mmCIF file of C-alpha atoms and ligand atoms in Angstrom:
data_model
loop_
_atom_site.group_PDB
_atom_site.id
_atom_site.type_symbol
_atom_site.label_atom_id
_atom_site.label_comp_id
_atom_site.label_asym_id
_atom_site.label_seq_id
_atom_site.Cartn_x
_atom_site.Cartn_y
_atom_site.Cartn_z
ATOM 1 C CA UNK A 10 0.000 0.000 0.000
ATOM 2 C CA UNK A 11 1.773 3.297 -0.963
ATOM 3 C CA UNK A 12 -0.191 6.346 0.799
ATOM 4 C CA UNK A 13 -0.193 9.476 -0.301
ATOM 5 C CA UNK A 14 0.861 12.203 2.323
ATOM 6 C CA UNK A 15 -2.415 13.042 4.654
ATOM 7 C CA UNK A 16 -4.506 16.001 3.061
ATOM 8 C CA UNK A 17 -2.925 19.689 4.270
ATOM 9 C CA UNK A 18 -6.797 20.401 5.494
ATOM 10 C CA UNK A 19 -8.516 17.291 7.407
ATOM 11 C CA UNK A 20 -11.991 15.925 7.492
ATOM 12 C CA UNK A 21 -12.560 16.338 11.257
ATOM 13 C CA UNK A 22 -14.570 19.271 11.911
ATOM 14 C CA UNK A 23 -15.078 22.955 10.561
ATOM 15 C CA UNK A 24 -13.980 23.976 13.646
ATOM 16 C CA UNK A 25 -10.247 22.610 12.791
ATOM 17 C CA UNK A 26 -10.301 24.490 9.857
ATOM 18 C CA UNK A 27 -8.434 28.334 10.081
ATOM 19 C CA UNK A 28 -9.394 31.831 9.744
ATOM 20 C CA UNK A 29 -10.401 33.652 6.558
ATOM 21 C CA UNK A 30 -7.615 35.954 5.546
ATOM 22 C CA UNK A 31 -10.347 38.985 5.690
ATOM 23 C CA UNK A 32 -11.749 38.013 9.208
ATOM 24 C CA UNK A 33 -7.986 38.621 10.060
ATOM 25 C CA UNK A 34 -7.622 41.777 8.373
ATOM 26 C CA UNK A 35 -10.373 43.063 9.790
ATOM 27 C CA UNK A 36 -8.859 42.190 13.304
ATOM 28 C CA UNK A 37 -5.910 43.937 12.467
ATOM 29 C CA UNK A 38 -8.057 47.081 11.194
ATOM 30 C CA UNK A 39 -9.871 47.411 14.334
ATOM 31 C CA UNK A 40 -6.603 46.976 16.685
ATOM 32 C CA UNK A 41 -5.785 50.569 16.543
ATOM 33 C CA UNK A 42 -6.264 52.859 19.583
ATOM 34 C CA UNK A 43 -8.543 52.144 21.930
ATOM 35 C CA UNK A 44 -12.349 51.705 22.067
ATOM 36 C CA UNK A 45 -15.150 51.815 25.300
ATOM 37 C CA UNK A 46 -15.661 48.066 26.207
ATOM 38 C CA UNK A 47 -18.451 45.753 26.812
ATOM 39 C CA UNK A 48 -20.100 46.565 23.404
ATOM 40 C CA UNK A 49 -19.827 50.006 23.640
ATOM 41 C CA UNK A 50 -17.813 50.812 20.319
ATOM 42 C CA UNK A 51 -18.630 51.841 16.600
ATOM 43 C CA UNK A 52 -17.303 48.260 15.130
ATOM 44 C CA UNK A 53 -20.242 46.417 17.286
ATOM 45 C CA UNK A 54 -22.861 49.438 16.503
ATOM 46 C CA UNK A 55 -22.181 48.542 12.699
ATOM 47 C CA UNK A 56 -22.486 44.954 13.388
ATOM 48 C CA UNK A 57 -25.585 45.436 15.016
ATOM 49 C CA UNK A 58 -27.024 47.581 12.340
ATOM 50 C CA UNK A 59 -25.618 45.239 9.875
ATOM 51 C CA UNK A 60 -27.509 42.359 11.761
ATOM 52 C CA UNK A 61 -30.820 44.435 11.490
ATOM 53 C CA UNK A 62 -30.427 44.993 7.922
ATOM 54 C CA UNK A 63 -29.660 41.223 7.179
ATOM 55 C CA UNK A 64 -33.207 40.042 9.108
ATOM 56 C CA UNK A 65 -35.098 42.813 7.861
ATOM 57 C CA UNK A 66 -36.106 44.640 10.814
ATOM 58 C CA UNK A 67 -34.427 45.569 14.472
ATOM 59 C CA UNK A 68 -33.023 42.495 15.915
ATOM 60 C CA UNK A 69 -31.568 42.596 18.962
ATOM 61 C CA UNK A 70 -27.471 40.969 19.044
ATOM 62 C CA UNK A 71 -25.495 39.958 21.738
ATOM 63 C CA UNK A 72 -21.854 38.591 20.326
ATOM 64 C CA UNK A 73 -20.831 35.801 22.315
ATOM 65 C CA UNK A 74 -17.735 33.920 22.679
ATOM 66 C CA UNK A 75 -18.985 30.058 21.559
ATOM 67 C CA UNK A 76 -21.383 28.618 20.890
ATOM 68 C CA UNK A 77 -22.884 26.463 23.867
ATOM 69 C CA UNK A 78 -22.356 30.107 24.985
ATOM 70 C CA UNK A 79 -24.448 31.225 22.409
ATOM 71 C CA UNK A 80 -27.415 28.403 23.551
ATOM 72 C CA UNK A 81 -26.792 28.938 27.178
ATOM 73 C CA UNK A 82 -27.453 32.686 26.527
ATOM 74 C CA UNK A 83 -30.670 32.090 24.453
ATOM 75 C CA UNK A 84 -32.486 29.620 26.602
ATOM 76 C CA UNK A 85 -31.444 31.604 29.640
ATOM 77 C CA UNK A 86 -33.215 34.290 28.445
ATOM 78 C CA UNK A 87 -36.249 32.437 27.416
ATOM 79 C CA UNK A 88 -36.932 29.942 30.308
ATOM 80 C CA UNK A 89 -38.439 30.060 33.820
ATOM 81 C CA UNK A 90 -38.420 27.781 36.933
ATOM 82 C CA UNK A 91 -39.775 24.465 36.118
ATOM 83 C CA UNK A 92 -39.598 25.264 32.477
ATOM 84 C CA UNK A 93 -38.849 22.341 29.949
ATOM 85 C CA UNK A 94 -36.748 22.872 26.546
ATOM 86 C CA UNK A 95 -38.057 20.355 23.295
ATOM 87 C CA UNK A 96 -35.084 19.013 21.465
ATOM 88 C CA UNK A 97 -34.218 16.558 19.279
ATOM 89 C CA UNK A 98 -32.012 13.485 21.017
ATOM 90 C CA UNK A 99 -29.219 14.412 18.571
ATOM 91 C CA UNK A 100 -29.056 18.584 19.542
ATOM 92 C CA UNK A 101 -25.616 19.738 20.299
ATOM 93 C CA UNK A 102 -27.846 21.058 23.473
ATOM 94 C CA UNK A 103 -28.301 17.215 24.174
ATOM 95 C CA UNK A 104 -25.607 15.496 23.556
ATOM 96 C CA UNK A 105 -22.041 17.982 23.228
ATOM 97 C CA UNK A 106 -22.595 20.512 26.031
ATOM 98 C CA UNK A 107 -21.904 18.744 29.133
ATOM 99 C CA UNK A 108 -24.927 19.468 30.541
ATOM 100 C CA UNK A 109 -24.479 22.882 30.285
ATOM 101 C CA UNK A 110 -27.931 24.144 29.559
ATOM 102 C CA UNK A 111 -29.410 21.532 32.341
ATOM 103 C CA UNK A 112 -26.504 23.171 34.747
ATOM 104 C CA UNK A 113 -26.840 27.272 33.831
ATOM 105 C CA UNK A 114 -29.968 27.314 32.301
ATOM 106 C CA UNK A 115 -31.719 24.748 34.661
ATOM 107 C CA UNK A 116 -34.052 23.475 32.526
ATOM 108 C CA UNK A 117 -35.436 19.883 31.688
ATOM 109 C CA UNK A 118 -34.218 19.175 28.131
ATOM 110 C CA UNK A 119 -36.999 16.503 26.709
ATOM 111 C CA UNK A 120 -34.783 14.802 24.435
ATOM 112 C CA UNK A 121 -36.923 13.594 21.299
ATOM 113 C CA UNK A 122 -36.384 10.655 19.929
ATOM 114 C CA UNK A 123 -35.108 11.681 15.643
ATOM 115 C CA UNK A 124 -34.016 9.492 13.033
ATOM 116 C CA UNK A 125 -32.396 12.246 11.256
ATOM 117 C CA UNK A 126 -31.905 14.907 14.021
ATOM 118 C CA UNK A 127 -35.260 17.010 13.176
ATOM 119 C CA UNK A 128 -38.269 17.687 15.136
ATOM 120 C CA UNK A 129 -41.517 17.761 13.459
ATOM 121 C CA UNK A 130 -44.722 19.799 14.169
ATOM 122 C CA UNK A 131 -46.555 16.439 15.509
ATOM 123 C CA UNK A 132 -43.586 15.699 17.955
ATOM 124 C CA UNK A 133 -44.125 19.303 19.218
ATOM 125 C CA UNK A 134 -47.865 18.691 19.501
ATOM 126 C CA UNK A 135 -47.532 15.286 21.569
ATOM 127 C CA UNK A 136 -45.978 17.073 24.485
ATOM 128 C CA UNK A 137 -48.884 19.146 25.191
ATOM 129 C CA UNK A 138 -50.194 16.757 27.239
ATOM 130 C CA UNK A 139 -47.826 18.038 30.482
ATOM 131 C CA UNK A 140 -48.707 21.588 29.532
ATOM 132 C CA UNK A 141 -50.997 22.795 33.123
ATOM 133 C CA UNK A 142 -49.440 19.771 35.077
ATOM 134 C CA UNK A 143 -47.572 20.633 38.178
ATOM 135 C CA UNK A 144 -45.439 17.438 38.261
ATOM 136 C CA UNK A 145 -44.289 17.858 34.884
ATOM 137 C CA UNK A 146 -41.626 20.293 33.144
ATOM 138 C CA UNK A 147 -43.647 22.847 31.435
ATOM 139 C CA UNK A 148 -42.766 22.088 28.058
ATOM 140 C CA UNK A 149 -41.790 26.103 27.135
ATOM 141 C CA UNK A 150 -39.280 26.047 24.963
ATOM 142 C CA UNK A 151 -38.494 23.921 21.461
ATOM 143 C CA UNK A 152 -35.430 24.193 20.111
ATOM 144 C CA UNK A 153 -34.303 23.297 17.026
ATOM 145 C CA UNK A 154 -30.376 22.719 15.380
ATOM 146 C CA UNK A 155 -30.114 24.442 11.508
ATOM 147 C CA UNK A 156 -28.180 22.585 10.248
ATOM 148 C CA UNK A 157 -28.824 19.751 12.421
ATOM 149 C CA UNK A 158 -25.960 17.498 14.414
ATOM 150 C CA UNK A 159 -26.893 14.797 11.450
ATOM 151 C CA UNK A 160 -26.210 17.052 8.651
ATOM 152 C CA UNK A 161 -29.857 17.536 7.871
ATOM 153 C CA UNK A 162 -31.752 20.489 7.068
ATOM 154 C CA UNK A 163 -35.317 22.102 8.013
ATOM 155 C CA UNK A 164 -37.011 23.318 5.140
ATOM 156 C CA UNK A 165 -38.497 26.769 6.214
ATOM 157 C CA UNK A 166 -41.874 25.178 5.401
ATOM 158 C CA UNK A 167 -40.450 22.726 8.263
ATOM 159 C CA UNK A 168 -39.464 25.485 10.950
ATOM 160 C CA UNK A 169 -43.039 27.356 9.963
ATOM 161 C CA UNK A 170 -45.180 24.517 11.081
ATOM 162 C CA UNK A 171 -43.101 24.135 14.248
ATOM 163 C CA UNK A 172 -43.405 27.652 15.097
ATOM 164 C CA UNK A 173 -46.944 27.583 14.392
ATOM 165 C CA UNK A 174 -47.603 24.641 17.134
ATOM 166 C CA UNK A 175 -45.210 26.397 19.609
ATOM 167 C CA UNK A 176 -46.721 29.481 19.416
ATOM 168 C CA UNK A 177 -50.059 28.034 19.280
ATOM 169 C CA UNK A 178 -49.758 26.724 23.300
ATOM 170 C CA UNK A 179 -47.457 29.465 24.548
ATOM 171 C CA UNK A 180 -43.769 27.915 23.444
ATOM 172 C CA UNK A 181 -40.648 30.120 22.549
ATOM 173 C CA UNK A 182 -38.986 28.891 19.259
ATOM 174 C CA UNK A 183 -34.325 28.791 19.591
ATOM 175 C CA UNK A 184 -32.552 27.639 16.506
ATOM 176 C CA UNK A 185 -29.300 26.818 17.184
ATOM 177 C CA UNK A 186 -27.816 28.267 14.239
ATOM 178 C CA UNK A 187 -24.075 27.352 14.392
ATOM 179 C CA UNK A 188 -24.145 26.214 11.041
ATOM 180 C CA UNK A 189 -26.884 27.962 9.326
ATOM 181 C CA UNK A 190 -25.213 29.578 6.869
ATOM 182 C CA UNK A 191 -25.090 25.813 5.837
ATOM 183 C CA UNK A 192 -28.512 25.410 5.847
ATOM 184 C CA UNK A 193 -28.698 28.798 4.188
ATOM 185 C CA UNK A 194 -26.436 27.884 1.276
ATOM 186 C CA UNK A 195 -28.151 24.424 1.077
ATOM 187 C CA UNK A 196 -31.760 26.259 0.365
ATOM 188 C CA UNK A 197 -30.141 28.541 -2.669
ATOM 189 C CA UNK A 198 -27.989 30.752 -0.675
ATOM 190 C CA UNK A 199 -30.267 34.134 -0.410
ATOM 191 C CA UNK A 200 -30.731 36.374 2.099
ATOM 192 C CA UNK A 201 -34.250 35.561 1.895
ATOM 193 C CA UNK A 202 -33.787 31.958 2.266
ATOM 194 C CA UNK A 203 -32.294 33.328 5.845
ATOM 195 C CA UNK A 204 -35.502 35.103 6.656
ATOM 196 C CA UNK A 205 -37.506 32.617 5.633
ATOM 197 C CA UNK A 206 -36.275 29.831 7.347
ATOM 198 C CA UNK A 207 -35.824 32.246 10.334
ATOM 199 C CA UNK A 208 -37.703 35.306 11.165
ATOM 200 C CA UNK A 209 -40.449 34.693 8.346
ATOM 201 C CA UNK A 210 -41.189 31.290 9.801
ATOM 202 C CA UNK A 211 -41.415 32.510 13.757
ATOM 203 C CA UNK A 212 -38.238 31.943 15.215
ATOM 204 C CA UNK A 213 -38.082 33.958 18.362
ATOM 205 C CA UNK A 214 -34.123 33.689 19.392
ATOM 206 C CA UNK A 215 -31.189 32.257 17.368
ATOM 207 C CA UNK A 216 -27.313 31.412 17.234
ATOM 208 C CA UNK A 217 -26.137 32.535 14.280
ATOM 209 C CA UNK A 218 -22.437 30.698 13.318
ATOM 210 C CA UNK A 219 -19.441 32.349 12.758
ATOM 211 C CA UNK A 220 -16.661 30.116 13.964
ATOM 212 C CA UNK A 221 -17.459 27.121 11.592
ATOM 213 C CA UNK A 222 -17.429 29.507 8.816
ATOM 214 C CA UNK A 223 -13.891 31.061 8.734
ATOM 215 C CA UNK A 224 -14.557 33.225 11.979
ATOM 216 C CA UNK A 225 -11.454 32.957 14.699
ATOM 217 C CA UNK A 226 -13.951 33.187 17.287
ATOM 218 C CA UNK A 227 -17.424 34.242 18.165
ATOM 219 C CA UNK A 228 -21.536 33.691 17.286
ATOM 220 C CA UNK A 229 -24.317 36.074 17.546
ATOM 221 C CA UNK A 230 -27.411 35.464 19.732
ATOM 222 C CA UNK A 231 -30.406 37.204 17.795
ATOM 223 C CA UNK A 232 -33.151 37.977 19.342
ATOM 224 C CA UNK A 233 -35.744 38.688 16.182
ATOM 225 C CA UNK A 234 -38.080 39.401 18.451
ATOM 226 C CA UNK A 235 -36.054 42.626 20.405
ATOM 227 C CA UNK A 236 -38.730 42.738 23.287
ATOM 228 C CA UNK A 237 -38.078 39.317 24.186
ATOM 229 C CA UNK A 238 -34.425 39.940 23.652
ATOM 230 C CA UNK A 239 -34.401 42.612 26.523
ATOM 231 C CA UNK A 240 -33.569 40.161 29.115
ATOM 232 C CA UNK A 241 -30.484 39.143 27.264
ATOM 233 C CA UNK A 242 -28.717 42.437 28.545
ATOM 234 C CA UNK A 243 -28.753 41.141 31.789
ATOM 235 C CA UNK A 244 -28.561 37.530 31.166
ATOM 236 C CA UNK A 245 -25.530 37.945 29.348
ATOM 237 C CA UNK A 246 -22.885 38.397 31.962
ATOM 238 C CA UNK A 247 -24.385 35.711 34.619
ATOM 239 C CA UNK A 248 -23.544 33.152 31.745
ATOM 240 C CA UNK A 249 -20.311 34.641 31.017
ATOM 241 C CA UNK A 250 -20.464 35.947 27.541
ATOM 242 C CA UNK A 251 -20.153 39.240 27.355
ATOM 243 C CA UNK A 252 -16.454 39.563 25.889
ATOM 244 C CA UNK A 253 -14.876 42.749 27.152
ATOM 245 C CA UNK A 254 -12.871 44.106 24.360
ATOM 246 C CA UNK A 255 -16.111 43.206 21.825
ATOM 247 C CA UNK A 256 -14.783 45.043 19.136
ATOM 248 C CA UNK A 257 -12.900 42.662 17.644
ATOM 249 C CA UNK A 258 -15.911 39.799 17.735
ATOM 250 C CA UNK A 259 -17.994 42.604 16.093
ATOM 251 C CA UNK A 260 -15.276 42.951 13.159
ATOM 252 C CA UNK A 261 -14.987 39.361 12.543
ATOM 253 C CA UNK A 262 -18.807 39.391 11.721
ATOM 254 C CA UNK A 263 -18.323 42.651 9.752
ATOM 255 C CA UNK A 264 -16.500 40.751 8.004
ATOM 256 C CA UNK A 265 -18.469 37.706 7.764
ATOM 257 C CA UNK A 266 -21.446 39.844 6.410
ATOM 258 C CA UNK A 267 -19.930 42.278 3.980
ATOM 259 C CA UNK A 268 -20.549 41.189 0.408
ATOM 260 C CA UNK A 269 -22.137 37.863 1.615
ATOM 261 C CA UNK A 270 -19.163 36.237 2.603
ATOM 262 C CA UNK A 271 -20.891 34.155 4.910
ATOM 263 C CA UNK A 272 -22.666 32.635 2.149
ATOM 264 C CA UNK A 273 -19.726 32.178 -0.367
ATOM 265 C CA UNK A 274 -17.636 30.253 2.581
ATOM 266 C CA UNK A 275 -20.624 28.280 3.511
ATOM 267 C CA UNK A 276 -21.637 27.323 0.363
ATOM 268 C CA UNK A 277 -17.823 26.382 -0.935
ATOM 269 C CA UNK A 278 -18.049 23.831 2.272
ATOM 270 C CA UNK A 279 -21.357 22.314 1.179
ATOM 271 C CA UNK A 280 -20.113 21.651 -2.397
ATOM 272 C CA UNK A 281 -16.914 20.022 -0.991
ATOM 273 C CA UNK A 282 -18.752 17.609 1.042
ATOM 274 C CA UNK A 283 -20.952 16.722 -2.235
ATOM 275 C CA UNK A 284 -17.637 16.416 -3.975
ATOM 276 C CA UNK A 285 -15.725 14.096 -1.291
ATOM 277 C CA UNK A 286 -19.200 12.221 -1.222
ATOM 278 C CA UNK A 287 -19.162 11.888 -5.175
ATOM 279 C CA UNK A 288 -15.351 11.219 -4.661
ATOM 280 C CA UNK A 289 -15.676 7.890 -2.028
ATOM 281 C CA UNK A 290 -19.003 6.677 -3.045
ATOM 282 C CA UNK A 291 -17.779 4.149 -5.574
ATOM 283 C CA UNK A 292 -14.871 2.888 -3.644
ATOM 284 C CA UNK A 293 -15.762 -0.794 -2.768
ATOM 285 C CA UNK A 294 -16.332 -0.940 0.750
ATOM 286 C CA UNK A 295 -17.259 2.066 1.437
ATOM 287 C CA UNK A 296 -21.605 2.936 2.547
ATOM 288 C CA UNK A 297 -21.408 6.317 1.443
ATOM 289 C CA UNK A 298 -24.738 7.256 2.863
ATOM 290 C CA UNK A 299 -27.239 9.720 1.013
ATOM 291 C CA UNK A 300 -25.478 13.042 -0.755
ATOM 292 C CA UNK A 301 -24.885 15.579 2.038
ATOM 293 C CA UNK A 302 -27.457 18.196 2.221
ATOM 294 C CA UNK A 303 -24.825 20.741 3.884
ATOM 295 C CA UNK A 304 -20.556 20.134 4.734
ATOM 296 C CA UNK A 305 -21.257 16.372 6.332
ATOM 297 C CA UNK A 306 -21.591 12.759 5.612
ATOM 298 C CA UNK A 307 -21.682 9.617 7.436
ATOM 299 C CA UNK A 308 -19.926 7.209 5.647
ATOM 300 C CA UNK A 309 -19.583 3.667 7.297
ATOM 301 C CA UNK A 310 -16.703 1.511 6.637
ATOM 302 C CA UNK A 311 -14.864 -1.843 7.372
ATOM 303 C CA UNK A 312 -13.566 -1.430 11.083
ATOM 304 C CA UNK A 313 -10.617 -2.601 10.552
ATOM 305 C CA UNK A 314 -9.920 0.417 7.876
ATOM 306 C CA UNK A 315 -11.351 3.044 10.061
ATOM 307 C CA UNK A 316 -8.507 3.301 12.603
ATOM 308 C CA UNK A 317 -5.738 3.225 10.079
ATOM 309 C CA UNK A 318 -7.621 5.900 8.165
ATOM 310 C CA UNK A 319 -7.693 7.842 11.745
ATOM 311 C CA UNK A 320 -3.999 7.445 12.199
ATOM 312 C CA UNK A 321 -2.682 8.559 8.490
ATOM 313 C CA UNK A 322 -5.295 11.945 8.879
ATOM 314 C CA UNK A 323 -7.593 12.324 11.817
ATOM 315 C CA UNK A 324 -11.355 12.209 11.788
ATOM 316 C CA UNK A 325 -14.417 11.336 14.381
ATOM 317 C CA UNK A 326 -16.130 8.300 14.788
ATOM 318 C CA UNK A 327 -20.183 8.404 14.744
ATOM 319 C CA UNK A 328 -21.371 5.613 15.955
ATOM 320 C CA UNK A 329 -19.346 2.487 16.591
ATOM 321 C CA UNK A 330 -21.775 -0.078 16.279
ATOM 322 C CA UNK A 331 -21.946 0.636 12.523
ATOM 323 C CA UNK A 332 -18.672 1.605 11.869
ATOM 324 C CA UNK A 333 -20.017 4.558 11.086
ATOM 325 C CA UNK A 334 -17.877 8.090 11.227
ATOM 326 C CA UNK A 335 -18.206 11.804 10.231
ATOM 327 C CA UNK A 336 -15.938 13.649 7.718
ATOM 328 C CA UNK A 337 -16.991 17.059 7.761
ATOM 329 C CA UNK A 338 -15.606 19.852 4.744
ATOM 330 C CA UNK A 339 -14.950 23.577 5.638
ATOM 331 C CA UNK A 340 -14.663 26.769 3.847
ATOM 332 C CA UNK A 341 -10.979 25.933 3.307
ATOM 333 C CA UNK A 342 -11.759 22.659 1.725
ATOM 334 C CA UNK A 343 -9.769 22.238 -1.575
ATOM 335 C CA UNK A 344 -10.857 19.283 -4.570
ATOM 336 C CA UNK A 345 -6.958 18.387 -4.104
ATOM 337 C CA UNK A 346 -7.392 17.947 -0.390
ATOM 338 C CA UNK A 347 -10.815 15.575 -1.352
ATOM 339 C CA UNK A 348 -8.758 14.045 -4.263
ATOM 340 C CA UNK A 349 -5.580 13.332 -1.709
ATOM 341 C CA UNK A 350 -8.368 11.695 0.736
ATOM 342 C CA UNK A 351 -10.244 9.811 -1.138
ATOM 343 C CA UNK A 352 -7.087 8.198 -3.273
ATOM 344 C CA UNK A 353 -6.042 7.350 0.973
ATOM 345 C CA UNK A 354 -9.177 5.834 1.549
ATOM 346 C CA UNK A 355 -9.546 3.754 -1.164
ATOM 347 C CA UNK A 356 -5.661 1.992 -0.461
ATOM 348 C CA UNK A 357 -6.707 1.368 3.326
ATOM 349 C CA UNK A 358 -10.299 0.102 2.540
ATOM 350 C CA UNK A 359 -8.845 -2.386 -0.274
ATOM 351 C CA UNK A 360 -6.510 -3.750 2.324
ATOM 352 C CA UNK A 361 -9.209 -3.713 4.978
ATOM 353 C CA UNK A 362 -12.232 -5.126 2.728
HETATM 354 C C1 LIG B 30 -24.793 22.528 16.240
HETATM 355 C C2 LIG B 30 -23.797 23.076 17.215
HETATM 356 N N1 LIG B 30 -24.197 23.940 18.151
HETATM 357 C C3 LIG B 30 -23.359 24.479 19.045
HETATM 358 C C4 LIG B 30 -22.018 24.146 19.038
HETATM 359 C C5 LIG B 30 -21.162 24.699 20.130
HETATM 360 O O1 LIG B 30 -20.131 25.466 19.707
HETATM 361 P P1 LIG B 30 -18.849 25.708 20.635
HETATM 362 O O2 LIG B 30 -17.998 24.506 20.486
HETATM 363 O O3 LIG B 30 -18.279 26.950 20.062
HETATM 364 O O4 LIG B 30 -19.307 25.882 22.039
HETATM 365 C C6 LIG B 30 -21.533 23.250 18.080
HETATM 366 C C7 LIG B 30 -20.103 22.896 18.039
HETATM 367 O O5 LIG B 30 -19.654 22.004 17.379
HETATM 368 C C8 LIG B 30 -22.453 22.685 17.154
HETATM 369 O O6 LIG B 30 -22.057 21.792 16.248
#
């Protein structure tokens, strides 16, 4: 077996990937002088006007430093004692934040049973029944991932009818949005495919991604509803994210937004996960799965190959008892990183098969 050298960008996670060269400039542009903390400086202002003109109408923004931050934030803001949050069993909320939101928030999560990481409206509608019950978790909150943990997508048609049922008995709607510029790109890539999958549909508070997408650090709770978002003010610093010198959050989305380069980045990392699936699918051994809807797949492969694969360039398992693991693209994906990959996958699968 003669193996390539591993791929200069991996298949682990957007988050491994680096910073876009213009989120860096426009670090270096705003380290000049000095500016009022806390959120109190022009660079944030624009984001936040920049922010209102992306939704539509005044949003409220508070830049935070992560994004279980960024949920923990949210959901603080939204629930009450003996409040209960709707998720799906696969939400980052669920499964990847150490019990963070049960811990700070101090909510119930009611973890959903999904197939493919999405809630539906009927789901939603089936946990009325504790609604009025005082030995139950007031089911208050449902929150929903865009783009899910499994790589799958609400159709704003999907987060309408959810919003509609949670509204309907007195819910709040949170989208975690760490990737939704995924889910964005996936629906056509429009600023009104945002809106419509968010503030059209009835979200009330959302994360909105900037790390996964060539940010160095940071996400945006929105509140599209500003009077709810109100709270967040004071919220903010009892859940530790309100970065002191926010400036230089606020340019990173500045640059994010200007001339849609959220959208560009997102949607380069969506077409280089249909690319590495188009790339793998017909090597023998491998269960590509279905095309990616966003940057993910979910291939499964012989065991024996996934290991060796792990050790020549480094990705995450997904669940063991299928061999099944996750290779993920990002903005800095390259068709010579997929074609480096896939040319290592197919030698260790042909000696593993
Ligand atoms: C869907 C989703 N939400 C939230 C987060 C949390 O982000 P962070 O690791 O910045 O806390 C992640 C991170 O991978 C994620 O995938």
């Amino acid at each position: 077996m003669t193996l390539p050298p591993a791929p200069s960008r991996s298949f682990a996670s957007d988050n491994a990937a680096g910073v876009h060269p213009l989120v860096l400039e426009a670090i270096g542009r705003v380290n000049v002088g000095h500016a009022l903390a806390y959120g109190d400086d022009d660079e944030t202002r624009a984001c936040e006007r920049r922010f209102s003109e992306l939704f539509g109408r005044d949003v409220a923004i508070f830049l935070t430093f992560n994004g279980t931050g960024a949920n923990v934030l949210a959901l603080t803001a939204l629930a009450r004692a003996g409040d209960a949050v709707i998720c799906s069993d696969w939400a980052h909320i669920n499964v990847d934040e150490t019990g963070a939101p049960e811990r700070i928030v101090g909510t119930k999560l009611i973890d959903l049973a999904t197939a493919d990481g999405k809630l539906t409206s009927e789901m939603i509608a089936d946990q009325v029944h504790a609604l009025g019950d005082p030995h139950h978790a007031q089911p208050a909150i449902v929150s929903i991932t865009q783009s899910t943990d499994l790589g799958t997508v609400y159709t704003a048609g999907d987060v309408a009818e959810i919003c509609d049922v949670a509204h309907r008995h007195g819910m709040r709607v949170h989208m975690d949005g760490a990737r939704i510029a995924n889910a964005v790109a996936a629906a056509g890539g429009s600023v009104a495919a945002l809106r419509a999958m968010t503030i059209d549909a009835g979200v009330d508070v959302m994360s909105f991604g900037g790390t996964k997408n060539g940010m160095l650090g940071g996400e945006a709770v929105v509140f599209l509803d500003p009077a709810i978002g109100a709270r967040g003010h004071y919220v903010r610093k009892t859940v530790t994210q309100l970065p002191s010198k926010m400036r230089f959050v606020a340019a990173q989305f500045n640059a994010l937004l200007d001339g849609d380069l959220w959208l560009a980045l997102a949607g380069h990392s969506n077409r280089m996960a249909t690319a590495l699936h188009a790339a793998t699918a017909g090597i023998p051994g491998v269960d590509a799965g279905p095309p990616p809807a966003v940057n993910s797949m979910f291939p499964s492969l012989p065991s024996p190959a996934i290991g060796q694969l792990q050790a020549w360039t480094f990705f995450w398992d997904w669940d063991r008892s299928r061999h099944q693991v996750r290779w993920m693209t990002a903005w800095d994906t390259t068709i010579d990183d997929i074609e480096t990959f896939a040319t290592g996958v197919g030698e260790i699968v042909a000696v593993c098969n």
